[in-house]
Short mmCIF file of C-alpha atoms and ligand atoms in Angstrom, two decimals:
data_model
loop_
_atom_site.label_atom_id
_atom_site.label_comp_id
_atom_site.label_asym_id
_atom_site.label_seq_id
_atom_site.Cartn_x
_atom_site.Cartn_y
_atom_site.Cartn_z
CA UNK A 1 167.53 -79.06 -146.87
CA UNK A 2 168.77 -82.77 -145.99
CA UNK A 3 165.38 -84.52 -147.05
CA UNK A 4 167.43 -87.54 -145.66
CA UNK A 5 167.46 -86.50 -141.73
CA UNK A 6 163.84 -87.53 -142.24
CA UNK A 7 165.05 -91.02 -142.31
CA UNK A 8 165.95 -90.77 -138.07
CA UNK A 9 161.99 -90.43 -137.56
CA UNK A 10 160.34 -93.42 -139.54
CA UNK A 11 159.04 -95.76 -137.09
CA UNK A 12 157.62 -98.45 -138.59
CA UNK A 13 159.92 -99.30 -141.55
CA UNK A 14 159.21 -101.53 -144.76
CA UNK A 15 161.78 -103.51 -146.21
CA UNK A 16 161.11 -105.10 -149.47
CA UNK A 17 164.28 -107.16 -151.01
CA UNK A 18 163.96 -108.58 -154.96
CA UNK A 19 164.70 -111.63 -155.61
CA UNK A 20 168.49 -110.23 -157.38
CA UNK A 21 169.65 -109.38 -153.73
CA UNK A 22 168.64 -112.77 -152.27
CA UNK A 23 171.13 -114.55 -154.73
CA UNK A 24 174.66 -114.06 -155.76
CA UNK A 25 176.24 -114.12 -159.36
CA UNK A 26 176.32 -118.03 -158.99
CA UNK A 27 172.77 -118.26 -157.77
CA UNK A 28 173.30 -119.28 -154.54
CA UNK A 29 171.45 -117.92 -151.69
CA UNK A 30 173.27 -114.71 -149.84
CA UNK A 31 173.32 -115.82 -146.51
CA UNK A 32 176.20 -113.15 -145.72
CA UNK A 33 173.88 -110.82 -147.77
CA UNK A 34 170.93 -111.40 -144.86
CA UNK A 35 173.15 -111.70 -142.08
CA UNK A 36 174.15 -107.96 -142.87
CA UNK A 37 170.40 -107.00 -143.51
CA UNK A 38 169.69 -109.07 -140.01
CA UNK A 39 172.26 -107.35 -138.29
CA UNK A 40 171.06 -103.71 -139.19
CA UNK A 41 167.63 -104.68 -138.69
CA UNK A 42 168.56 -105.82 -135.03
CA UNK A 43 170.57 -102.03 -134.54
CA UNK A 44 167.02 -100.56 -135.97
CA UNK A 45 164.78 -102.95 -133.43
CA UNK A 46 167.09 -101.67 -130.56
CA UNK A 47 166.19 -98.10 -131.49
CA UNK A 48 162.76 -99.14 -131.13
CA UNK A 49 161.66 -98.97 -135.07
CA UNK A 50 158.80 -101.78 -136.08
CA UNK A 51 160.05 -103.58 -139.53
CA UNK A 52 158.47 -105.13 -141.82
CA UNK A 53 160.13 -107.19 -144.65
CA UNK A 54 158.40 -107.95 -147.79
CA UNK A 55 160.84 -110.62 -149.42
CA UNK A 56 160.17 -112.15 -152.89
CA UNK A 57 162.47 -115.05 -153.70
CA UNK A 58 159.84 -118.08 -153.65
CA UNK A 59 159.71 -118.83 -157.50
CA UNK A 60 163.60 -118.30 -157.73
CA UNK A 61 164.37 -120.45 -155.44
CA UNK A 62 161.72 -123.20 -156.31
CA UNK A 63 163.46 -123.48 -159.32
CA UNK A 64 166.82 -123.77 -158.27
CA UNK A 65 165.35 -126.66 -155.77
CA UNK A 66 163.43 -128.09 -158.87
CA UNK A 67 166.22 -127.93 -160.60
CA UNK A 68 164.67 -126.23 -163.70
CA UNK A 69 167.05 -124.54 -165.98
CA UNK A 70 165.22 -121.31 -166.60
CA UNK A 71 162.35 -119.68 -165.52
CA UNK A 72 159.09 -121.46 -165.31
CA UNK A 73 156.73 -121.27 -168.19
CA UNK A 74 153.58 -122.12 -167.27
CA UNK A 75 151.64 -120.59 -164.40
CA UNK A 76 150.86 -123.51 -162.58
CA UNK A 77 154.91 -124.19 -162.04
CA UNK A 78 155.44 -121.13 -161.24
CA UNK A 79 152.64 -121.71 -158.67
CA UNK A 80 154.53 -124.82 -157.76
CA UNK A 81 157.72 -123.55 -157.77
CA UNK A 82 156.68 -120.75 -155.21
CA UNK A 83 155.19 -123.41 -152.94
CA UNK A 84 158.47 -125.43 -153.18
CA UNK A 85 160.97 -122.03 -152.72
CA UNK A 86 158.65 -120.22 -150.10
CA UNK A 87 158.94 -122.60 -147.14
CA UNK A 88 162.91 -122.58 -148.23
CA UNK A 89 163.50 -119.01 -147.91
CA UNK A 90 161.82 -119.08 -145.22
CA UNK A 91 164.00 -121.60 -142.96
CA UNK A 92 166.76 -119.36 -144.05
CA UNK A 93 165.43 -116.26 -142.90
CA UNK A 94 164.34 -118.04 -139.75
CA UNK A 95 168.08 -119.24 -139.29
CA UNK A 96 169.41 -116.04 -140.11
CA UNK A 97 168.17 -114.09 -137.78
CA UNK A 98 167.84 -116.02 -134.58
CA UNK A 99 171.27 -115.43 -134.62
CA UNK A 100 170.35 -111.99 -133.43
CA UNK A 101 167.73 -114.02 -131.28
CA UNK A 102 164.89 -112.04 -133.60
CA UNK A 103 161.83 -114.26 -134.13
CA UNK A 104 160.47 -113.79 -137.83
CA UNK A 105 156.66 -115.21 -138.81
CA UNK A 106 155.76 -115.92 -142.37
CA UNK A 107 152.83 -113.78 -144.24
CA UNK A 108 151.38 -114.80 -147.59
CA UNK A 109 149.20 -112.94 -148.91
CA UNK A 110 146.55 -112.46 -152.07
CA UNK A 111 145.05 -109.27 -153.45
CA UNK A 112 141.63 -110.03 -151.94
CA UNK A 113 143.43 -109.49 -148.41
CA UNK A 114 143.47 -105.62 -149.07
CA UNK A 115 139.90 -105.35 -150.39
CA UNK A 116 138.17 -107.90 -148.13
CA UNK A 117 137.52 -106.01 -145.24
CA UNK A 118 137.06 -109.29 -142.96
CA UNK A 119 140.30 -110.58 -144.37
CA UNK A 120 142.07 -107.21 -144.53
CA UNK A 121 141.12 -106.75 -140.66
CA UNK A 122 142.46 -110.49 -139.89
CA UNK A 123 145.61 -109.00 -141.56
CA UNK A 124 145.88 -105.99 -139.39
CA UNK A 125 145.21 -107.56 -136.09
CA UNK A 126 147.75 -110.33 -136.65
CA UNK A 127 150.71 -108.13 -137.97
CA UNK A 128 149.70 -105.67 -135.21
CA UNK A 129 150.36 -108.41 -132.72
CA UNK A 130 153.22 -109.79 -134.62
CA UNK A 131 154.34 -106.25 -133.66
CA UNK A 132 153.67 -105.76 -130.19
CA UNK A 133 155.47 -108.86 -129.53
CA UNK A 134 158.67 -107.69 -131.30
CA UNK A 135 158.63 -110.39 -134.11
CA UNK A 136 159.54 -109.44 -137.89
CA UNK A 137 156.79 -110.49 -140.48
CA UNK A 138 158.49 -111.48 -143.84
CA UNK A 139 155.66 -111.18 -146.31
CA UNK A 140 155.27 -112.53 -149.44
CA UNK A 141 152.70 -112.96 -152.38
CA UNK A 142 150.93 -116.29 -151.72
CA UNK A 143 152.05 -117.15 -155.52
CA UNK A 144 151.23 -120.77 -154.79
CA UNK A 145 147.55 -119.58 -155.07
CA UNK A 146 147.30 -116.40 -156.49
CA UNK A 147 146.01 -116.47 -160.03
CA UNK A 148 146.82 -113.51 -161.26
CA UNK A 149 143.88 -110.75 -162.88
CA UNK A 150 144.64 -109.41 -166.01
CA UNK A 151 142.54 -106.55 -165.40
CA UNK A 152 144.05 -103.07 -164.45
CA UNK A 153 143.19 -99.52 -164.02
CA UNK A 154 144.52 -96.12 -163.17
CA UNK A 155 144.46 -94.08 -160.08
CA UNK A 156 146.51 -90.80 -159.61
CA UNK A 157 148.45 -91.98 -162.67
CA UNK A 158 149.84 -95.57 -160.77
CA UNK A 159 148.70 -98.54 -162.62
CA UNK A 160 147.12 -100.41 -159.89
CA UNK A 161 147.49 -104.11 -160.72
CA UNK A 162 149.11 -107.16 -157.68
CA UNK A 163 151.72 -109.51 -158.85
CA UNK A 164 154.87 -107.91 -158.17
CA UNK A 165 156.28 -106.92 -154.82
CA UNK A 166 157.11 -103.27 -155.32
CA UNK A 167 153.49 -102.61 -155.51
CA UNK A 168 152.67 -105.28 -152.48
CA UNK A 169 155.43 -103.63 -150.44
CA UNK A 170 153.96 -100.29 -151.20
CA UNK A 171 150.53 -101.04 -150.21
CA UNK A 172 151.57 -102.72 -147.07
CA UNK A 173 153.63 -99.44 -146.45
CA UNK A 174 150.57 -97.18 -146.74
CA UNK A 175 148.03 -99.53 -145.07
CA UNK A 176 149.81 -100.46 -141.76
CA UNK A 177 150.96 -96.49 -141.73
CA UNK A 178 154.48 -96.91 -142.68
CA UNK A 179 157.07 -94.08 -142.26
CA UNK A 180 159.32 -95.64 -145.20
CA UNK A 181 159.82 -98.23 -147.76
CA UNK A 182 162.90 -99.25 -148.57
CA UNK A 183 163.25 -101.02 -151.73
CA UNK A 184 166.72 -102.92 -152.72
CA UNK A 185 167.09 -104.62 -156.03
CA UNK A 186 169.76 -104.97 -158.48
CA UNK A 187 169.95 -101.07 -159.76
CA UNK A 188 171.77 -98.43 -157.66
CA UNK A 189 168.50 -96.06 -157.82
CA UNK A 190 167.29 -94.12 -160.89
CA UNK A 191 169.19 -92.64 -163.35
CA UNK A 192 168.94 -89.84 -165.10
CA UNK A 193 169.54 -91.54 -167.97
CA UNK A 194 170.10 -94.88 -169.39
CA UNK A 195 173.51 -96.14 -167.87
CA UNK A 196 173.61 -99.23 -170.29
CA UNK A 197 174.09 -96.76 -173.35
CA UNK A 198 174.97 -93.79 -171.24
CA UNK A 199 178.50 -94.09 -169.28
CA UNK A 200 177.69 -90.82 -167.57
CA UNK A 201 174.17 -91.69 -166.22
CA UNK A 202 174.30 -90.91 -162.71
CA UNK A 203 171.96 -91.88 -159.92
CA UNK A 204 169.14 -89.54 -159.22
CA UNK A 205 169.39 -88.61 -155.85
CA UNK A 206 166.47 -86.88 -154.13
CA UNK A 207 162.90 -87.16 -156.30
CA UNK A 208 160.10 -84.74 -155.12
CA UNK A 209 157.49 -85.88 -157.77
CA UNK A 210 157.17 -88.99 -159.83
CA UNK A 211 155.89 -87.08 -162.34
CA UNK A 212 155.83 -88.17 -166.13
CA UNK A 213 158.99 -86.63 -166.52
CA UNK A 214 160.40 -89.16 -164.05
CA UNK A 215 158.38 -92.15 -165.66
CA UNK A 216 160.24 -91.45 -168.26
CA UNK A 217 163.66 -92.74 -166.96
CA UNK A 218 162.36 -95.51 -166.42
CA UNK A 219 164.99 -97.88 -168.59
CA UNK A 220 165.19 -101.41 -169.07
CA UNK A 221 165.82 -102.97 -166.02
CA UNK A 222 164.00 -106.04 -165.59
CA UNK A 223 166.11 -109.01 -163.20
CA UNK A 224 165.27 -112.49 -161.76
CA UNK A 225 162.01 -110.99 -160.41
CA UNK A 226 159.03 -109.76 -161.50
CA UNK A 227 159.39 -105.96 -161.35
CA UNK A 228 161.50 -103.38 -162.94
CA UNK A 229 162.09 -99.96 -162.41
CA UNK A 230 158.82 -98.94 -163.85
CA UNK A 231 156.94 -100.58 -160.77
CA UNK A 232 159.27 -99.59 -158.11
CA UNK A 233 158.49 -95.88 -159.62
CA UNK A 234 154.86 -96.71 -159.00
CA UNK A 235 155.53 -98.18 -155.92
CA UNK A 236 157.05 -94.62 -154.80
CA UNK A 237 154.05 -92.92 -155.89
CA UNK A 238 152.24 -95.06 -153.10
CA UNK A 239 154.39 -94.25 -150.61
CA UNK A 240 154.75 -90.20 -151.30
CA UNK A 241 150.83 -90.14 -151.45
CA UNK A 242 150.85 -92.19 -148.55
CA UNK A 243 152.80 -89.60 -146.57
CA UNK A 244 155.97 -92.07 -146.23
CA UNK A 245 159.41 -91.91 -148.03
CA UNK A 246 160.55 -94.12 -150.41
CA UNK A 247 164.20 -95.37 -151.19
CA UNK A 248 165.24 -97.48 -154.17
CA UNK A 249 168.94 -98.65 -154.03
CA UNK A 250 171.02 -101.48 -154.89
CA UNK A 251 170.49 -104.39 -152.30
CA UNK A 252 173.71 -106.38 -153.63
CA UNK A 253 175.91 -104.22 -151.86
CA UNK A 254 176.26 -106.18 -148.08
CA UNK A 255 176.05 -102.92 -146.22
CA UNK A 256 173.24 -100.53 -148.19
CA UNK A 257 170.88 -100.74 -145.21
CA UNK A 258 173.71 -99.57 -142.76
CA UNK A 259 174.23 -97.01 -145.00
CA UNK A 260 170.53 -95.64 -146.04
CA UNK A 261 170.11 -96.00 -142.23
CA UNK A 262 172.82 -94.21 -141.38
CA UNK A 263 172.02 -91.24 -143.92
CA UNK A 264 174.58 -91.62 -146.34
CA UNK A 265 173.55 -90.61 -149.65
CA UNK A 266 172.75 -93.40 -151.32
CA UNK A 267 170.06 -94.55 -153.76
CA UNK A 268 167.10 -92.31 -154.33
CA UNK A 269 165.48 -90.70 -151.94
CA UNK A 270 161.56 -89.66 -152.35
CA UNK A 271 160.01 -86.73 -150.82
CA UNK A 272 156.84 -88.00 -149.13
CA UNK A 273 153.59 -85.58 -149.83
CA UNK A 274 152.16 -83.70 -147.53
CA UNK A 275 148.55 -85.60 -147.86
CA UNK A 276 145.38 -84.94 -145.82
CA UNK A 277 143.58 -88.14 -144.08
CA UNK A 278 140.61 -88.10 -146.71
CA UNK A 279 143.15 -87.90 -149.48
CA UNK A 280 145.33 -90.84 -147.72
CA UNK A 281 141.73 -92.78 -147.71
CA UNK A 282 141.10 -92.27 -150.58
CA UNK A 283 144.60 -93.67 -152.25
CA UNK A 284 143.40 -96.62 -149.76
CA UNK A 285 140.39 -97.06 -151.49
CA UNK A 286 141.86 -97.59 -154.92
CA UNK A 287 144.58 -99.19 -154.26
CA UNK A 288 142.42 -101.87 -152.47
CA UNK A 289 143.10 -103.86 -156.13
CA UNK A 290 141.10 -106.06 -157.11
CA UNK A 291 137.55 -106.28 -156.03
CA UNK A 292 135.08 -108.94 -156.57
CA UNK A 293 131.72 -107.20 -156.25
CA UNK A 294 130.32 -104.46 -158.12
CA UNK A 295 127.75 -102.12 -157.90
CA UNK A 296 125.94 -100.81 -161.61
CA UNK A 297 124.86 -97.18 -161.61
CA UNK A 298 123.04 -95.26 -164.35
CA UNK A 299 123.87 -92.43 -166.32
CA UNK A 300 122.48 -90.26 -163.70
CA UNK A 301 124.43 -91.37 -160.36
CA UNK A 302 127.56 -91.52 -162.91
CA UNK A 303 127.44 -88.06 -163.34
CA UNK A 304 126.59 -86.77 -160.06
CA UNK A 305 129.52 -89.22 -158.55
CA UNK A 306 132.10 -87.77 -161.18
CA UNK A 307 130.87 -83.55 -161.70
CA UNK A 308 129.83 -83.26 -158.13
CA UNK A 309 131.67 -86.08 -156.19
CA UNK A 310 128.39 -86.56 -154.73
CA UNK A 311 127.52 -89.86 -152.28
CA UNK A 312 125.94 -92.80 -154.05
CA UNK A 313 122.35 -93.68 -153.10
CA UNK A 314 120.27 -96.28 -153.98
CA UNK A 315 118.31 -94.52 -156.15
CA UNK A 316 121.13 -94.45 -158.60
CA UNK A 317 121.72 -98.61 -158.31
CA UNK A 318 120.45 -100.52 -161.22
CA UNK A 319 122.49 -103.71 -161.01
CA UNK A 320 124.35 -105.75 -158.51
CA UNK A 321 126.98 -107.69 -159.40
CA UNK A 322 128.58 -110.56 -156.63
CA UNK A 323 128.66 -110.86 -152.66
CA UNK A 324 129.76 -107.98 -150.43
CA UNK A 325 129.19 -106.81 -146.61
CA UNK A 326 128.84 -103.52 -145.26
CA UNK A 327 132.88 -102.50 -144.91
CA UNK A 328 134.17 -104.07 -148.32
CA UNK A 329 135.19 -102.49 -150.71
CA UNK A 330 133.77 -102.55 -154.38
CA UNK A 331 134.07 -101.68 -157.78
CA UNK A 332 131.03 -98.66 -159.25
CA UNK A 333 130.22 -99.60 -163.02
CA UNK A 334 128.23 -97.66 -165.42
CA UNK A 335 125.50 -99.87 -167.36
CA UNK A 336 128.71 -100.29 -169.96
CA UNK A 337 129.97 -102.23 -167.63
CA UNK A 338 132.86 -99.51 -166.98
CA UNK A 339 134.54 -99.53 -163.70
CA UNK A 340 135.26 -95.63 -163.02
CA UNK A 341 135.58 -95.68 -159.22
CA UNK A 342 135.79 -97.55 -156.33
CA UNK A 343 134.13 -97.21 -152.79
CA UNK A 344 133.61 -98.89 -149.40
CA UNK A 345 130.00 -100.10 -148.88
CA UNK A 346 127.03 -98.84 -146.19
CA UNK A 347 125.24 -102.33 -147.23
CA UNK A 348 125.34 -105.23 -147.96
CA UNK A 349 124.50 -106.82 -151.16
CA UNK A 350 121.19 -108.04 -150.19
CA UNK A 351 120.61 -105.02 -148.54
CA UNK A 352 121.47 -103.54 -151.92
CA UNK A 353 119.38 -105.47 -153.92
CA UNK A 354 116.73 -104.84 -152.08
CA UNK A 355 116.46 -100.75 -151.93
CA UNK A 356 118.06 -100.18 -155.18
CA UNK A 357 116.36 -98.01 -157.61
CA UNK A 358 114.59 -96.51 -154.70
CA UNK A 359 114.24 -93.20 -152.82
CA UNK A 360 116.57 -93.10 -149.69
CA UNK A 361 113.17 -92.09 -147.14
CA UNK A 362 112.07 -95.73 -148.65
CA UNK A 363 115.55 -97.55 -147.34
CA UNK A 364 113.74 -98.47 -143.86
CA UNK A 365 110.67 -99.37 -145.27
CA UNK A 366 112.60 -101.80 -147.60
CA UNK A 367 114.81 -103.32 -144.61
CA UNK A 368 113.03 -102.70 -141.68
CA UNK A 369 115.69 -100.55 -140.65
CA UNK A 370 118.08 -98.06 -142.19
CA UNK A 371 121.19 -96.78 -141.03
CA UNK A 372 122.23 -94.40 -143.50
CA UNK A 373 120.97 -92.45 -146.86
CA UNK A 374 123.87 -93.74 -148.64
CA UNK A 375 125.00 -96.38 -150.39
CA UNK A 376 128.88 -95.16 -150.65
CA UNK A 377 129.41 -92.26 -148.80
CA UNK A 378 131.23 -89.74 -151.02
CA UNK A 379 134.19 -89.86 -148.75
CA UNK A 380 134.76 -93.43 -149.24
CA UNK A 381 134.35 -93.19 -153.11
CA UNK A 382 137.73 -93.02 -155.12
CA UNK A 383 137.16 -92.23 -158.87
CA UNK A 384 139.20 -94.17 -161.12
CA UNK A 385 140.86 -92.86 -164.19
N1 LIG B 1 156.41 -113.12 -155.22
C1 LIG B 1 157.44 -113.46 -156.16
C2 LIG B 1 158.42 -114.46 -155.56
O1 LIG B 1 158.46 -114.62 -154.37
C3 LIG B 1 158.26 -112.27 -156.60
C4 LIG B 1 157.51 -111.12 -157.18
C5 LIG B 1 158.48 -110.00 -157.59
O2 LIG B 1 159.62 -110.31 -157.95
O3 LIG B 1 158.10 -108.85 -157.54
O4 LIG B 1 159.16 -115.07 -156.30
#
């Protein structure tokens, strides 16, 4: 079977390009590098496909504008550095490509976005729009702001942690329904084994699980940005439990978008899962990062949410732990402190505070109204590893 003919049906399309493919050897900016992106993304727009690009670029070229020598130390010039390069890249992009008289709009983003739902709606409704009216969001971090969380967990064996684009590119992908993320970097795709020691390594070329086997090719390929292959294998994880394909290939070569688009066989292709909707909400749920609430459950509601993926209710609640509303998502600790799943709230967390530890018959009593028995339903709870 040609897993690539799948390629002919994506839709909506993510593009994520790494900082390596916005520069050439001398570190100038690859405006004949975009123009060829620009002009297959104007052949794909005229088929009617929906792209998004996810570009990174804003520290690298902050400190080429900066004039720094190497690569910022310090967090807050990195911060700076992003603000400086950001507004750069994007004036080139925004050149670029109204020479094929596409409009592009600029979308920085933090973590919080995803697991906000206020925010994360905001999000939708603009790029939606965005959309409709046939203009190309280039999306980036917001690195200017974005302190990054040290703290990181596993779900269906990705670690789930913001701060490079692979992973931002894949949760875009599988949030706004995606067919396929394209990622180009420096690396023509995945090996099979390590081509800097290895002169026979060849390029992987169809991947139908990223399994441990296939973590484990993960060499050392770390460029100008902030990924490696290691995340862009995570970042395919996303996308296959997501239900889209992923592609990793090598974004310095002028014409690899023609190509992938045009089915050639290049990169690595991977097999998108067949995934049911509560599974697919699920992967939503946990990859919402970083979450600034939590809700504390005892021993009880721990084991009842783990051995019998039951619902949460309030009975189960012994602590409260930040702000939420009904819709966000937040983080389910045990009285460790343990965060071992994840789930989008019925309450919020005054409404919490005040019916927890109680029977769910007492929930209108306690609020003067009740909607529901639960305080997670089970099918919005995603346990953690
Ligand atoms: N957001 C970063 C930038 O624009 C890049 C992150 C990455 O390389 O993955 O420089």
């Amino acid at each position: 079977m040609n897993y690539r003919e799948k390629i002919n049906n994506a839709k909506r399309i993510v593009i994520k390009l790494g900082t390596s493919v916005l520069f050439d050897g001398n570190g100038e900016f690859s405006t004949e590098r975009i123009s060829s992106f620009a002009r297959t993304v104007s052949e794909l727009k005229k088929q009617g496909k929906e792209i998004f690009i996810v570009s990174s670029g804003s520290v690298g070229m902050g400190v080429k504008k900066l004039g720094l020598d190497k690569k910022p130390g310090s967090a807050v010039l990195k911060q700076a550095c992003a603000a400086v390069g950001q507004s750069q890249i994007i004036s080139v992009y925004q050149n670029i490509f109204n020479e094929f008289r596409i409009s592009v709009a600029q979308i920085l983003i933090t973590e919080e976005d995803f697991s906000n739902r206020d925010r994360f709606l905001n999000l939708r409704d603009t790029l939606d729009l965005l959309i409709k009216h046939n203009i190309v969001p280039i999306i980036n971090e917001n690195d200017a702001i974005s302190a990054k969380k040290s703290k990181t967990y596993q779900y269906s064996g990705v670690r789930v942690c913001f701060g490079d684009n692979d992973k931002l590119s894949a949760l875009v992908m599988s949030a706004f329904d995606a067919d396929i993320l394209v990622m180009l970097s420096d690396v023509d795709g995945l090996y099979d084994s390590d081509p800097s020691v290895n002169e026979k390594a060849r390029v992987i070329s169809v991947v139908h699980d990223v399994d441990r086997e296939i973590k484990a090719l993960c060499f050392n390929s770390c460029g100008p940005g902030r990924g490696g292959m290691r995340t862009k294998l995570e970042a395919a994880r996303i996308a296959a439990y997501s239900g889209g394909i992923a592609i990793i290939a090598n974004g310095k070569d002028d014409a690899i978008l023609e190509k992938v688009f045009s089915l050639q066989e290049v990169g690595t292709f991977f097999v998108p899962k067949e995934i049911s909707q509560s599974k697919k909400r699920k992967m939503w749920i946990a990859y919402a990062t970083t979450v600034s609430a939590q809700i504390v459950v005892n021993s009880g509601a721990k084991n009842a949410l783990l051995s019998r993926k039951a619902s949460l209710l309030p009975v189960g609640i012994t602590g409260i732990r930040g702000y939420f509303k009904k819709g966000d998502v937040v983080g389910i600790m045990d009285e460790d402190y343990n965060e071992f799943a994840r789930g989008i709230v019925n309450y919020s967390d005054i409404e919490c505070s005040k019916v927890m530890g109680k029977h769910s018959s007492k929930i209108d009593g306690c609020l003067g109204y009740g909607s529901t028995d639960e305080v997670i339903h089970s099918d919005n709870i995603a346990i953690l590893l």
